Coordinates of C-alpha atoms in Angstrom, one line a residue:
Chain A
G1 CA 18.7 0.7 5.2
E2 CA 17.9 -0.6 1.7
N3 CA 14.7 0.6 0.0
V4 CA 13.4 -1.1 -3.1
E5 CA 10.7 0.3 -5.3
Q6 CA 8.8 -1.8 -7.8
H7 CA 6.5 -0.9 -10.6
P8 CA 4.0 -1.3 -12.1
S9 CA 1.9 -2.6 -9.3
T10 CA -0.4 -4.3 -11.8
L11 CA 0.3 -5.3 -15.3
S12 CA -2.0 -7.1 -17.8
V13 CA -0.5 -8.6 -20.9
Q14 CA -1.9 -10.5 -24.0
E15 CA -0.8 -14.1 -24.0
G16 CA 2.3 -14.3 -26.2
D17 CA 3.4 -10.8 -25.5
S18 CA 6.3 -9.7 -23.3
A19 CA 6.0 -8.5 -19.8
V20 CA 8.6 -6.1 -18.0
I21 CA 8.8 -5.3 -14.4
K22 CA 11.2 -2.8 -13.0
C23 CA 12.8 -2.2 -9.6
T24 CA 15.1 0.3 -8.2
Y25 CA 17.2 0.0 -5.1
S26 CA 18.9 2.6 -2.9
D27 CA 21.9 0.7 -1.2
S28 CA 25.0 0.7 -3.5
A29 CA 26.4 -2.2 -1.4
S30 CA 23.6 -4.5 -2.6
N31 CA 24.9 -7.2 -4.8
Y32 CA 22.4 -9.9 -5.1
F33 CA 18.9 -9.5 -6.7
P34 CA 16.6 -12.3 -6.7
W35 CA 13.0 -12.4 -8.3
Y36 CA 10.3 -14.3 -6.7
K37 CA 7.0 -15.5 -8.2
Q38 CA 4.0 -16.0 -5.7
E39 CA 0.7 -17.6 -6.5
L40 CA -2.3 -16.8 -4.3
G41 CA -1.9 -18.5 -0.9
K42 CA 1.5 -20.1 -1.7
R43 CA 5.1 -19.6 -0.9
P44 CA 7.3 -17.2 -2.9
Q45 CA 9.3 -19.2 -5.4
L46 CA 12.7 -18.1 -6.7
I47 CA 12.5 -17.8 -10.5
I48 CA 15.8 -16.0 -11.4
D49 CA 18.5 -14.1 -9.7
I50 CA 21.4 -11.9 -10.6
R51 CA 24.6 -10.8 -8.9
S52 CA 26.3 -7.6 -9.4
N53 CA 29.2 -8.9 -11.3
V54 CA 26.9 -9.5 -14.4
G55 CA 24.6 -7.3 -16.3
E56 CA 22.2 -9.8 -17.6
K57 CA 21.1 -13.4 -17.0
K58 CA 18.6 -15.5 -19.0
D59 CA 16.7 -18.7 -18.3
Q60 CA 14.5 -19.7 -21.1
R61 CA 11.6 -17.2 -21.3
I62 CA 12.8 -15.3 -18.3
A63 CA 15.6 -12.7 -18.2
V64 CA 16.9 -10.2 -15.7
T65 CA 19.1 -7.2 -16.4
L66 CA 21.0 -5.2 -13.9
N67 CA 22.3 -1.5 -14.2
K68 CA 24.5 -0.9 -11.2
T69 CA 25.2 2.7 -12.0
A70 CA 21.5 3.6 -12.1
K71 CA 20.7 1.1 -9.4
H72 CA 17.9 -0.6 -11.2
F73 CA 17.1 -4.1 -12.4
S74 CA 14.3 -5.5 -14.5
L75 CA 12.6 -8.7 -15.1
H76 CA 11.6 -9.7 -18.6
I77 CA 9.2 -12.5 -19.5
T78 CA 8.7 -13.3 -23.1
E79 CA 6.0 -15.3 -24.9
T80 CA 3.9 -15.1 -21.8
Q81 CA 1.6 -17.9 -20.9
P82 CA -1.6 -18.1 -18.7
E83 CA 0.5 -19.8 -16.0
D84 CA 2.7 -16.8 -15.7
S85 CA -0.2 -15.0 -13.9
A86 CA 1.0 -14.4 -10.4
V87 CA 2.5 -11.8 -8.2
Y88 CA 6.1 -11.1 -8.7
F89 CA 8.4 -9.6 -6.1
C90 CA 11.9 -8.2 -6.7
A91 CA 14.3 -8.1 -3.8
A92 CA 17.8 -6.8 -3.0
I93 CA 20.4 -7.8 -0.5
A94 CA 24.0 -6.9 0.3
A95 CA 25.2 -10.4 0.7
N96 CA 28.7 -10.2 2.0
F97 CA 28.7 -10.8 5.7
G98 CA 26.1 -13.7 6.3
N99 CA 23.5 -11.8 8.3
E100 CA 22.0 -9.6 5.6
K101 CA 18.3 -9.5 5.1
L102 CA 16.3 -9.3 1.8
T103 CA 14.4 -6.2 1.1
F104 CA 11.4 -6.8 -1.0
G105 CA 9.6 -4.6 -3.5
T106 CA 6.0 -3.9 -3.2
G107 CA 5.0 -6.6 -5.8
T108 CA 3.5 -6.7 -9.4
R109 CA 0.3 -8.5 -10.0
L110 CA 0.8 -9.9 -13.5
T111 CA -2.3 -11.1 -15.4
I112 CA -1.9 -12.8 -18.7
I113 CA -5.0 -12.5 -20.9
P114 CA -5.8 -15.5 -23.1
Chain B
G1 CA 17.0 -30.2 -2.3
A2 CA 16.5 -27.0 -0.2
V3 CA 13.0 -27.9 1.0
V4 CA 11.5 -25.8 3.9
S5 CA 8.3 -26.9 5.6
Q6 CA 6.0 -25.1 7.9
H7 CA 3.4 -26.4 10.3
P8 CA 0.5 -25.8 10.6
S9 CA -0.5 -24.6 7.2
W10 CA -3.5 -22.8 8.7
V11 CA -4.8 -22.2 12.2
I12 CA -7.8 -20.6 13.7
C13 CA -7.8 -19.6 17.3
K14 CA -9.6 -17.5 19.9
S15 CA -8.4 -14.1 20.9
G16 CA -6.0 -14.3 23.9
T17 CA -4.6 -17.6 23.1
S18 CA -1.0 -18.4 21.8
V19 CA -0.1 -20.1 18.7
K20 CA 3.2 -21.8 17.8
I21 CA 4.3 -22.1 14.2
E22 CA 7.2 -24.4 13.2
C23 CA 9.6 -23.9 10.3
R24 CA 11.9 -26.7 9.4
S25 CA 14.6 -27.1 6.8
L26 CA 14.3 -30.7 5.6
D27 CA 17.5 -31.4 3.7
F28 CA 20.0 -28.7 4.7
Q29 CA 21.2 -26.9 7.7
A30 CA 19.7 -23.5 8.1
T31 CA 22.2 -21.2 9.7
T32 CA 19.8 -18.3 9.5
M33 CA 16.0 -18.3 9.5
F34 CA 13.7 -15.5 8.7
W35 CA 10.2 -14.8 9.6
Y36 CA 7.8 -12.7 7.5
R37 CA 4.2 -11.6 7.7
Q38 CA 2.2 -10.8 4.6
F39 CA -1.1 -9.1 4.6
P40 CA -3.5 -9.6 1.6
K41 CA -2.3 -8.0 -1.6
Q42 CA 0.9 -6.7 0.2
S43 CA 4.5 -7.5 0.1
L44 CA 6.5 -9.6 2.6
M45 CA 7.5 -7.8 5.7
L46 CA 10.4 -9.1 7.6
M47 CA 9.6 -9.6 11.3
A48 CA 12.8 -11.0 12.6
T49 CA 16.1 -12.8 11.8
S50 CA 17.3 -15.7 13.9
N51 CA 20.5 -17.5 14.0
E52 CA 20.9 -20.9 15.5
G53 CA 21.6 -20.8 19.2
S54 CA 21.4 -17.0 19.6
K55 CA 18.6 -14.5 20.2
A56 CA 16.5 -13.3 17.2
T57 CA 17.0 -9.8 15.8
Y58 CA 13.7 -8.1 15.5
E59 CA 12.7 -5.5 13.0
Q60 CA 11.6 -2.0 14.1
G61 CA 8.0 -2.0 15.3
V62 CA 7.8 -5.8 15.9
E63 CA 7.1 -6.6 19.5
K64 CA 9.6 -9.2 20.7
D65 CA 7.5 -10.2 23.8
K66 CA 4.5 -10.8 21.5
F67 CA 6.2 -12.7 18.7
L68 CA 8.6 -15.1 20.4
I69 CA 11.2 -16.7 18.1
N70 CA 13.3 -19.7 19.0
H71 CA 15.9 -21.2 16.8
A72 CA 17.0 -24.1 18.8
S73 CA 18.6 -26.2 16.1
L74 CA 19.9 -25.9 12.7
T75 CA 16.8 -27.3 11.2
L76 CA 14.1 -25.8 13.3
S77 CA 12.8 -22.4 14.2
T78 CA 9.6 -21.6 15.9
L79 CA 7.4 -18.5 16.1
T80 CA 4.9 -18.2 18.9
V81 CA 2.3 -15.5 18.7
T82 CA 1.4 -14.9 22.3
S83 CA -2.0 -13.5 23.3
A84 CA -3.0 -13.4 19.8
H85 CA -5.7 -10.7 18.6
P86 CA -7.6 -10.3 15.5
E87 CA -5.2 -7.8 14.2
D88 CA -2.5 -10.6 14.2
S89 CA -4.4 -12.5 11.6
S90 CA -2.1 -12.7 8.7
F91 CA -0.1 -15.1 6.5
Y92 CA 3.3 -15.9 8.2
I93 CA 6.0 -17.2 6.1
C94 CA 9.5 -18.4 7.2
S95 CA 12.6 -18.8 5.1
A96 CA 15.9 -20.3 5.6
R97 CA 19.4 -19.7 4.4
G98 CA 22.1 -22.2 4.9
S99 CA 24.9 -24.2 3.6
G100 CA 25.2 -27.3 1.6
R101 CA 26.4 -28.7 -1.6
A102 CA 23.4 -27.8 -3.7
L103 CA 22.8 -24.5 -2.0
V104 CA 23.4 -21.0 -3.1
S105 CA 24.7 -19.2 0.0
D106 CA 22.7 -16.1 -0.5
T107 CA 19.4 -17.7 -1.5
Q108 CA 16.6 -17.8 0.9
Y109 CA 14.2 -20.8 0.6
F110 CA 10.7 -20.2 1.7
G111 CA 8.2 -22.3 3.6
P112 CA 4.7 -22.7 2.4
G113 CA 3.3 -20.3 4.9
T114 CA 0.8 -20.4 7.7
R115 CA -2.5 -18.6 7.6
L116 CA -3.4 -17.4 11.0
T117 CA -7.0 -16.3 11.8
V118 CA -7.8 -15.0 15.2
L119 CA -11.4 -14.8 16.1

């Protein structure tokens, strides 16, 4: 099955600086990679995703890059703000046949220092 | 669109009792629903996958007789924790994947979670 590793587990960044979270996956069949943001006691919220047919996707201050050859993908947050503080999870799925399940990384606790 | 609700949001029960948690897709048909549990400061661990009208598929190590899952309709799945014990205390989150105009087929939409505390 799929195995997703995520690092770092904790990350503190000065407000305004950039934050980068990295994930690796094991299943070469995986082709969909979402990133979720979870605030304490709340549901995970999809913030950005990428499919294997593209190498990079950007949405305002958030971007995700994918290297299929190396089987790793990264989340980049620029101009960080205090409200970016949360736990971020990467995930991977081989989304071809309708019954696939997401495999989550272990999470990164991001703290933005004002 | 793509709203998933969960009820109750929190529940406290005595050891040995059963607790039912409902997960509903409010504005789309959920062909597949997933149940996760999350311990404090840990990741989401998939417990089971359920497709409407069929038996749930449980992950290794999850007791199917203890965690009963029913996906009776395209908008409702329930998780019943039977004979709950303190070690079952956790945050239970459902997610739904479905079809619809505004939906991305691979995306899972998460419910707000249910915090279960077993005394």
